[in-house]
Short mmCIF file of C-alpha atoms in Angstrom, two decimals:
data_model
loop_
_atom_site.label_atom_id
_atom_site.label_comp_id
_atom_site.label_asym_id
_atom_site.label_seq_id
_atom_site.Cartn_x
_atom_site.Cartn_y
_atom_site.Cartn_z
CA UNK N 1 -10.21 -81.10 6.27
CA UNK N 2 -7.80 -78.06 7.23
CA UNK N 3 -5.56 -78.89 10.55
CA UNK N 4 -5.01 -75.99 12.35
CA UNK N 5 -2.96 -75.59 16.01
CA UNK N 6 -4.50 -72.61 17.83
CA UNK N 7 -1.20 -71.86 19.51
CA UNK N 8 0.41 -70.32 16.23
CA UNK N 9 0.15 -66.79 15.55
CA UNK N 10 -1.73 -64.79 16.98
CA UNK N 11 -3.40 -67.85 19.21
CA UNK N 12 -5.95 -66.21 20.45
CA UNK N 13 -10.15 -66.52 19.83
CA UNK N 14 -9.13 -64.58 15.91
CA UNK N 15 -8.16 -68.06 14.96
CA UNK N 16 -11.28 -69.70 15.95
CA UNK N 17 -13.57 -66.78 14.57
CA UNK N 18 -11.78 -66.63 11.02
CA UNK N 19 -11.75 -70.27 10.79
CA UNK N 20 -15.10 -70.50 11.39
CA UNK N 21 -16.03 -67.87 8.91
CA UNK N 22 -13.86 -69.37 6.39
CA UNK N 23 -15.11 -72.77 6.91
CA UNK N 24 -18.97 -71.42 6.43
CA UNK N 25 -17.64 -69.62 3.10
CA UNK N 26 -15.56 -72.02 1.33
CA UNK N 27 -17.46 -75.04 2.64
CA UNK N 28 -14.71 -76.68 3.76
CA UNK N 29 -14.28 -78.31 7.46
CA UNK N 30 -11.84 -77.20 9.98
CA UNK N 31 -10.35 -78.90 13.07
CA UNK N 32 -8.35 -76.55 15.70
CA UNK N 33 -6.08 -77.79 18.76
CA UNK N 34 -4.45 -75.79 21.31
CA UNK N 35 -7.72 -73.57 20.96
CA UNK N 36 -6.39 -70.18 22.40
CA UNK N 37 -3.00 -71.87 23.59
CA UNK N 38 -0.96 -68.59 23.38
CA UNK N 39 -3.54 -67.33 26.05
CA UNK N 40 -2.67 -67.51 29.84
CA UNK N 41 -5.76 -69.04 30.65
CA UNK N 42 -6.21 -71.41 27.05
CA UNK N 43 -9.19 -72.99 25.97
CA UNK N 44 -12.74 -71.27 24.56
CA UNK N 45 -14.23 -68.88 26.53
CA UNK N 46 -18.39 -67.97 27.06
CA UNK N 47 -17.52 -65.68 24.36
CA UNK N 48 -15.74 -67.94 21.97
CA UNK N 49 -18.61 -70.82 22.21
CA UNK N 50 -21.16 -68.10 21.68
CA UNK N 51 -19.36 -66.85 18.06
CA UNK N 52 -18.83 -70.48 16.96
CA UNK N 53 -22.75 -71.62 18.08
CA UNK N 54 -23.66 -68.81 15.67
CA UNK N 55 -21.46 -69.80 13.00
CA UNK N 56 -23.08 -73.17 13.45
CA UNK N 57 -26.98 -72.07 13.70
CA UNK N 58 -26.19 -69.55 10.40
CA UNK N 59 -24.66 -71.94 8.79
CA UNK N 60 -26.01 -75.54 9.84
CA UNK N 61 -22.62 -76.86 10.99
CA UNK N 62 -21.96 -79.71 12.98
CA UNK N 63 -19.17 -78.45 15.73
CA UNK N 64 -17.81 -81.10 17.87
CA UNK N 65 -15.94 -79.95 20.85
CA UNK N 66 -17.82 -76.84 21.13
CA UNK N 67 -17.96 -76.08 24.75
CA UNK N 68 -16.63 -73.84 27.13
CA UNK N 69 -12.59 -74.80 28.36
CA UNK N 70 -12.40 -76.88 25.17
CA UNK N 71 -9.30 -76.93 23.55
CA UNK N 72 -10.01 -78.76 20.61
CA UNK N 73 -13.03 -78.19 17.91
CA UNK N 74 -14.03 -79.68 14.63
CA UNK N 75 -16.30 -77.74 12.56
CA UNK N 76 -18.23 -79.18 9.66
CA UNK N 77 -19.79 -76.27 7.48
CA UNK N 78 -23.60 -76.90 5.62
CA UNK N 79 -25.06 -74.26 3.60
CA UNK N 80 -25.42 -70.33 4.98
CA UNK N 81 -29.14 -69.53 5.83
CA UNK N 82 -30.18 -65.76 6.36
CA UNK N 83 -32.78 -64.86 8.82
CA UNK N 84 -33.29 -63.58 12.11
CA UNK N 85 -31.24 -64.63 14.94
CA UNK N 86 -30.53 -63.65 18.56
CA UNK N 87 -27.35 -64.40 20.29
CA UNK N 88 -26.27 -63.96 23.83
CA UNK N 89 -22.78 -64.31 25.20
CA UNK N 90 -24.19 -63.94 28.93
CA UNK N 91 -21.05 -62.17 30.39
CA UNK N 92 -19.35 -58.62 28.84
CA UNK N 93 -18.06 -61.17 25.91
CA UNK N 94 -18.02 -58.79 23.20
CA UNK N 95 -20.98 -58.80 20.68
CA UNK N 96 -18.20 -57.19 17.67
CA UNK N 97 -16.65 -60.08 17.52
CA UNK N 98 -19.49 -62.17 17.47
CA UNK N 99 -20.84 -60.12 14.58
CA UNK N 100 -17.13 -60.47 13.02
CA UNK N 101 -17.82 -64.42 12.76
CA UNK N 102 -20.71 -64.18 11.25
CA UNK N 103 -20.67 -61.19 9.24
CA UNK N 104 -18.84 -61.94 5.68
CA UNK N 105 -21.14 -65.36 5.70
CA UNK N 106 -24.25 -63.19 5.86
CA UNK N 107 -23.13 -60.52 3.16
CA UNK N 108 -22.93 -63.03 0.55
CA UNK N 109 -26.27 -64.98 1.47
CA UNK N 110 -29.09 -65.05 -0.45
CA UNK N 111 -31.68 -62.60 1.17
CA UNK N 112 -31.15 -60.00 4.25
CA UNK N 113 -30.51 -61.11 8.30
CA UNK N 114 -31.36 -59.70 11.23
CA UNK N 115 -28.87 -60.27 13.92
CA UNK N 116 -29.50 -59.39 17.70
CA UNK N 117 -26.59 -59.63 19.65
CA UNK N 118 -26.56 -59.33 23.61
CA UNK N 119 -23.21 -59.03 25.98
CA UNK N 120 -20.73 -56.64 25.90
CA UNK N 121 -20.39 -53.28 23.97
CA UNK N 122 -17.76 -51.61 25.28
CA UNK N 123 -14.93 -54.17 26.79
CA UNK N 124 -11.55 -55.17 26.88
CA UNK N 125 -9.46 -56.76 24.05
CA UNK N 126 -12.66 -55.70 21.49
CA UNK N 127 -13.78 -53.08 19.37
CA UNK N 128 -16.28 -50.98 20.92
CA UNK N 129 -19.23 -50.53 19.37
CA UNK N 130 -18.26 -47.04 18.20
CA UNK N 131 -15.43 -48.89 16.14
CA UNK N 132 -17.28 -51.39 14.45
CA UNK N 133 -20.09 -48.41 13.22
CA UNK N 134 -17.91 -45.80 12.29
CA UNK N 135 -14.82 -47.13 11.49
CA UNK N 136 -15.35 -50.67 10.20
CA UNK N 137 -19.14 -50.90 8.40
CA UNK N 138 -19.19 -47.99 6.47
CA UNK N 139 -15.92 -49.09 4.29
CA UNK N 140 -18.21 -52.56 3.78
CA UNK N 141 -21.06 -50.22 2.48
CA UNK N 142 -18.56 -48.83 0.09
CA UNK N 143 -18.04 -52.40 -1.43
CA UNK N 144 -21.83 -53.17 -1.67
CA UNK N 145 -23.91 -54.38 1.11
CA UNK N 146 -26.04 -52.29 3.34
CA UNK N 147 -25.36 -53.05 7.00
CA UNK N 148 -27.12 -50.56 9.69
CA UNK N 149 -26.14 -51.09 13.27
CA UNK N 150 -28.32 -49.64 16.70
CA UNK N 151 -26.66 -49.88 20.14
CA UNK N 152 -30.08 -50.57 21.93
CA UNK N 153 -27.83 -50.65 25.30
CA UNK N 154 -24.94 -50.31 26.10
CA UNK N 155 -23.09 -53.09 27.80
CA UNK N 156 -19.96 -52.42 29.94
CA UNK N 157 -16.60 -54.45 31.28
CA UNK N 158 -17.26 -56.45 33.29
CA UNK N 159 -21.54 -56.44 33.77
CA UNK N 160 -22.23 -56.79 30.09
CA UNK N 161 -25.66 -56.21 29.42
CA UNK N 162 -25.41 -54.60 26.14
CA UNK N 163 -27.78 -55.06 23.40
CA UNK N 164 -26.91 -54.49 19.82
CA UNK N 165 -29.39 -54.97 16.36
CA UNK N 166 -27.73 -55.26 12.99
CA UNK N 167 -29.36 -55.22 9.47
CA UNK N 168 -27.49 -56.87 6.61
CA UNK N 169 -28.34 -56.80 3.11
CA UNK N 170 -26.14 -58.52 1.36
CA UNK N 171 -25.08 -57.99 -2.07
CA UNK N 172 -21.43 -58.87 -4.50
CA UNK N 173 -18.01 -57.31 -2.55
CA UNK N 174 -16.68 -55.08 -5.14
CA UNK N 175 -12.76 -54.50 -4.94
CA UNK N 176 -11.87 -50.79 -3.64
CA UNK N 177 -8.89 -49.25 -2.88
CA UNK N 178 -8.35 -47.46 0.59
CA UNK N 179 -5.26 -46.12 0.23
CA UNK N 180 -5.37 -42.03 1.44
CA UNK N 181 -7.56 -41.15 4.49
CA UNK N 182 -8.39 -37.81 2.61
CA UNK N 183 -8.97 -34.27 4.13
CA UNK N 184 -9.28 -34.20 7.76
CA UNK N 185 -13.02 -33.39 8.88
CA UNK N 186 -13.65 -33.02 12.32
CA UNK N 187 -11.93 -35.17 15.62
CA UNK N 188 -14.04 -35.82 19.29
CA UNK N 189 -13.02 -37.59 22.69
CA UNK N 190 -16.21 -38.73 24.94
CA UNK N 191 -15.78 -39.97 28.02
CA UNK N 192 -18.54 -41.98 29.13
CA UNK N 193 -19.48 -43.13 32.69
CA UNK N 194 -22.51 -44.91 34.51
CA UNK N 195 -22.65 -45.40 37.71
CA UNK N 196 -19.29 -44.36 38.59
CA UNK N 197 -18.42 -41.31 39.87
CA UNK N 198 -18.36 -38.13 36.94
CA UNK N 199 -14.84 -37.27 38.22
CA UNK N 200 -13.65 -40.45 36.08
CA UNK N 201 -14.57 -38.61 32.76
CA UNK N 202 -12.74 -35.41 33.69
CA UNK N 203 -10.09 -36.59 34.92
CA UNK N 204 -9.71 -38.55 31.60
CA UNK N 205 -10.85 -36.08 29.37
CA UNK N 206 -8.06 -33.62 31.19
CA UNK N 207 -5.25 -36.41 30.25
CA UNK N 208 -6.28 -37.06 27.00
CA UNK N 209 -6.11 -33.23 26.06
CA UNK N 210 -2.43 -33.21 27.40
CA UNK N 211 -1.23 -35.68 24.49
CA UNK N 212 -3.68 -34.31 21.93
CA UNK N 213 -3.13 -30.82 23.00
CA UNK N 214 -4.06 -29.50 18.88
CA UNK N 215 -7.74 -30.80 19.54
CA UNK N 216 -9.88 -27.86 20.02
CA UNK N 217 -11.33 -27.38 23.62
CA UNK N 218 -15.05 -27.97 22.38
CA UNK N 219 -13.86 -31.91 21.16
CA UNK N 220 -13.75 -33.03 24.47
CA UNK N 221 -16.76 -34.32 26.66
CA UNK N 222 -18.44 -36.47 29.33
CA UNK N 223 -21.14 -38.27 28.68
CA UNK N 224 -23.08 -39.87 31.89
CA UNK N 225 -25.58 -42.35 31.48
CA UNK N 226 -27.62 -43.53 33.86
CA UNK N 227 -26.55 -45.44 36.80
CA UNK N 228 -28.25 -48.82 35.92
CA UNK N 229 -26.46 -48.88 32.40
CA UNK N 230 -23.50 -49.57 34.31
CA UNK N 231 -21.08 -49.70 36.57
CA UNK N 232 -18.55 -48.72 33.61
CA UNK N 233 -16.48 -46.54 32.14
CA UNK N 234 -15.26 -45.61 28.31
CA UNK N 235 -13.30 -42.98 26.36
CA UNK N 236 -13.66 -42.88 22.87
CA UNK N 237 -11.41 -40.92 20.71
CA UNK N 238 -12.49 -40.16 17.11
CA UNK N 239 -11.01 -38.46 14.56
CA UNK N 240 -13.21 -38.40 11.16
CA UNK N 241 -11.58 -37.72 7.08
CA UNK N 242 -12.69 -37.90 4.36
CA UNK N 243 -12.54 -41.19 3.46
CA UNK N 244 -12.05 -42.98 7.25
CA UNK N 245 -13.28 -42.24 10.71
CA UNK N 246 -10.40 -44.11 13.18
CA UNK N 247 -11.79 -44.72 16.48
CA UNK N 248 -9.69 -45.77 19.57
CA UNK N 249 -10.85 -46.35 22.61
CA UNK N 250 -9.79 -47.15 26.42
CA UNK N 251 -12.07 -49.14 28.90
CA UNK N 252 -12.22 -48.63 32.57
CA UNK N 253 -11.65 -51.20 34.96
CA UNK N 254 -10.95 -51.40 38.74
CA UNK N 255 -7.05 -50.85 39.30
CA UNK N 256 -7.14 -48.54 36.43
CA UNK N 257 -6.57 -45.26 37.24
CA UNK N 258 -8.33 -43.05 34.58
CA UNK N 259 -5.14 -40.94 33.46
CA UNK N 260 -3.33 -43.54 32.71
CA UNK N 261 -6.36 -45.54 30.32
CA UNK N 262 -6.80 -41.74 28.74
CA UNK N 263 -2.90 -41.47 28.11
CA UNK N 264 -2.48 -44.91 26.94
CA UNK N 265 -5.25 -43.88 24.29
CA UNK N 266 -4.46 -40.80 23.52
CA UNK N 267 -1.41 -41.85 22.09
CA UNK N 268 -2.92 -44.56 20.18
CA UNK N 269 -4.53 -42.05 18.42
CA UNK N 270 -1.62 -39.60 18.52
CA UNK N 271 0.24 -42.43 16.66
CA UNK N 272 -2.04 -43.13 13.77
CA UNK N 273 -2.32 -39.02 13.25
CA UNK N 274 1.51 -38.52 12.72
CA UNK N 275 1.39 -40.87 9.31
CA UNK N 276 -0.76 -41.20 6.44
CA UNK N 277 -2.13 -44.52 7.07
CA UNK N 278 -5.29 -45.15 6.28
CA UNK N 279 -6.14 -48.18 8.32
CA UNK N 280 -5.02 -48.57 12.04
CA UNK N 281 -3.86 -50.90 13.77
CA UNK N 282 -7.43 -52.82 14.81
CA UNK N 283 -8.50 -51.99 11.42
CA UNK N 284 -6.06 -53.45 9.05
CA UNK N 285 -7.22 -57.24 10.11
CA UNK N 286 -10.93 -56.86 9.48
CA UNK N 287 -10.65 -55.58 6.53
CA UNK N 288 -8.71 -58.69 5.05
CA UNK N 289 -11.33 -61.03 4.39
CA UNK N 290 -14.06 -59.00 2.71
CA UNK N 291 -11.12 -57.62 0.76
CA UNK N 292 -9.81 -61.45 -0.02
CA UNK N 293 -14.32 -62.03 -1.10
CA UNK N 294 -13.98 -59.28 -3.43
CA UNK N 295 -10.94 -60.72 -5.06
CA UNK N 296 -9.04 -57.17 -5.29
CA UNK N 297 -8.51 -54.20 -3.50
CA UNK N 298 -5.68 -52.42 -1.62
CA UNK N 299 -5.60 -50.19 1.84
CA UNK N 300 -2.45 -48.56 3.44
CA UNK N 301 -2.08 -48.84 7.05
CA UNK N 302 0.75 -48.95 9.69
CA UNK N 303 2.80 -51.48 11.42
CA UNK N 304 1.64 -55.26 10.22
CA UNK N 305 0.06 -56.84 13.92
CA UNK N 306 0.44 -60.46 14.64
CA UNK N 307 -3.44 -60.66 14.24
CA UNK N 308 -2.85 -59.70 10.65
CA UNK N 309 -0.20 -61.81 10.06
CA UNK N 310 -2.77 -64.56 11.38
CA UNK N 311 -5.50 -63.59 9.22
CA UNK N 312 -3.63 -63.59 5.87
CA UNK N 313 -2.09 -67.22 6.68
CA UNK N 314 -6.03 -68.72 7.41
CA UNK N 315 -7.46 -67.00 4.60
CA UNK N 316 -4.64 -67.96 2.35
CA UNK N 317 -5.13 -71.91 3.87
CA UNK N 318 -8.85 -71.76 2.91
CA UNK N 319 -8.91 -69.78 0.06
CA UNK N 320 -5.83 -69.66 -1.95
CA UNK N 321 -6.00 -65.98 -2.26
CA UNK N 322 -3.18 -64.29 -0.62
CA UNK N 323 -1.99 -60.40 0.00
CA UNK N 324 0.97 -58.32 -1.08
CA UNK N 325 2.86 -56.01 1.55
CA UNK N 326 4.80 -53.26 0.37
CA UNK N 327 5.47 -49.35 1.08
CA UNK N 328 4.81 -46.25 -0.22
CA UNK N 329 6.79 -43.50 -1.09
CA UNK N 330 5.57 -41.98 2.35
CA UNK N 331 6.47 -44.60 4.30
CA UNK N 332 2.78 -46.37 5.37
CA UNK N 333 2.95 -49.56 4.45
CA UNK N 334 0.46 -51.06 1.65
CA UNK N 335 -1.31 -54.47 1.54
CA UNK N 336 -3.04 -55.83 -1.68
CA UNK N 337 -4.97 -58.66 -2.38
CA UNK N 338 -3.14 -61.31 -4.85
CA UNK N 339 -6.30 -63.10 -6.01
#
């Protein structure tokens, strides 16, 4: 049984979703305390409960403790069972990181899953759904599986609503190396709105352009959907090479004013141009544990986040396979599994 106090590292829901993955992997059992405690409000949220009940259904766990407020789980894993499975967080929880719990179990079942995943798409604190298709699945494709992902609807901070259907098909994680983003292809910033005025996507398309004033004029667009899709509000800021699409994203919420969500964005991405990184920074975490399954690989990225730091420590505790950190000559900084 592993012992682990939420409150350390990152202590946020990452703890609780790796864990749980882990655990469902390595078939060993897990028991967390201080469950989010480095949050202001601690405890499991609707979203939280919803990615462990799914680690539990997938993997016929017994999860005591697993309830909304809880600060304290224990998770007993039984063996992974592929299917077809619907999960709801209810609120604009996002469905990425419910797919993130459950994802690296499913690619090494023994037969394809169908996962549909209802709540939100495109929130706070979460990948949009843009991310997790063309940043994050197509580098698992490259080490084996076949995972397809459809945004039926989308699902906005803070309605929810959203609607997402993934196909795995699992097969052995090969060990690749990511380290040079390659020739740059094309780059795109769409600012979506529904039912909120269009003026929101202008006025954050015009303050996006001001930081990332080498993008040509046609990259930039609105895109309105229709009223009932929303209320909500997202930019998303592409930039596509040869080897990695980085996505980065901003999501509207009342008190926000749009410049400033488009600026804070915009130099997100401004940052990750101006190296030769090929991971950024929401990247370099998820791509730890199917790396650490494949037993090799290597990816350059930029600074180390806390959530990494986190990452490497549980899947170290569960696993026994760490990571090397080092630089390269210019100046990114590399990480390497040690299996």
């Amino acid at each position: 049984m592993i012992t682990i106090d939420g409150s350390e590292g990152e202590g946020g829901g990452q703890m609780l979703r790796y864990s749980a993955a882990l655990s469902l992997i390595t078939g060993e059992p897990f028991t967390i305390t201080n469950i989010r405690g480095g949050r202001k409000k601690p405890g499991m949220m609707r979203q939280h409960v919803t990615s462990l009940e799914a680690a539990a259904l997938i993997g016929g766990a017994k999860a005591n403790g697993l309830a909304i407020g809880s600060s304290e789980l224990t998770f007993r894993p039984g063996a992974i069972t592929p299917g077809e499975f619907t999960f709801s967080v209810g609120t604009a929880g996002a469905t990425a990181l419910v797919l993130q719990t459950v994802l690296c179990p499913l690619l090494l079942a023994e037969a394809p899953s169908r996962l549909v995943i209802e709540g939100g798409t495109h929130g706070m604190a979460a990948p949009p759904f843009e991310f997790v298709e063309r940043t994050f699945l197509p580098i698992i494709e490259r080490m084996g599986p076949k995972v397809s992902i459809k945004l039926e609807r989308p699902g906005f901070f803070p309605r929810g609503g959203g609607r997402i259907i993934v196909d795995i098909a699992p097969a052995p994680l090969r060990a690749i190396e990511c380290m040079h983003r390659g020739a740059a292809k094309s780059v795109s910033a769409k600012a979506i709105v529904a039912g909120v005025p269009s003026d929101v996507a202008d006025r954050e398309l015009v303050a996006a352009r001001k930081v990332l004033s080498d993008w040509p004029e046609d990259a930039f667009a609105p895109e309105q959907l229709p009223a009932d899709q929303g209320p909500g509000n997202a930019l998303i800021l592409a930039a596509e090479f040869e080897h990695v699409t980085e996505v980065m994203s901003g999501i509207g919420k009342m008190g926000l004013p749009a410049e400033k969500l488009a600026k804070t964005a915009a130099k997100r991405m401004a940052g990750y141009l101006t190296s030769d990184a090929f991971a950024g920074p929401y990247l370099q975490d998820q791509l730890l544990l199917p790396f650490a399954l494949a037993k090799g690989g290597a990816f350059t990225t930029v600074k180390i986040s806390e959530h990494t730091r986190t990452a490497m420590d549980l899947i170290e505790r569960f696993t026994g396979i760490g990571f090397r950190i080092g630089e390269t000559p210019d100046g990114t900084i590399s990480i390497e599994t040690a299996a």
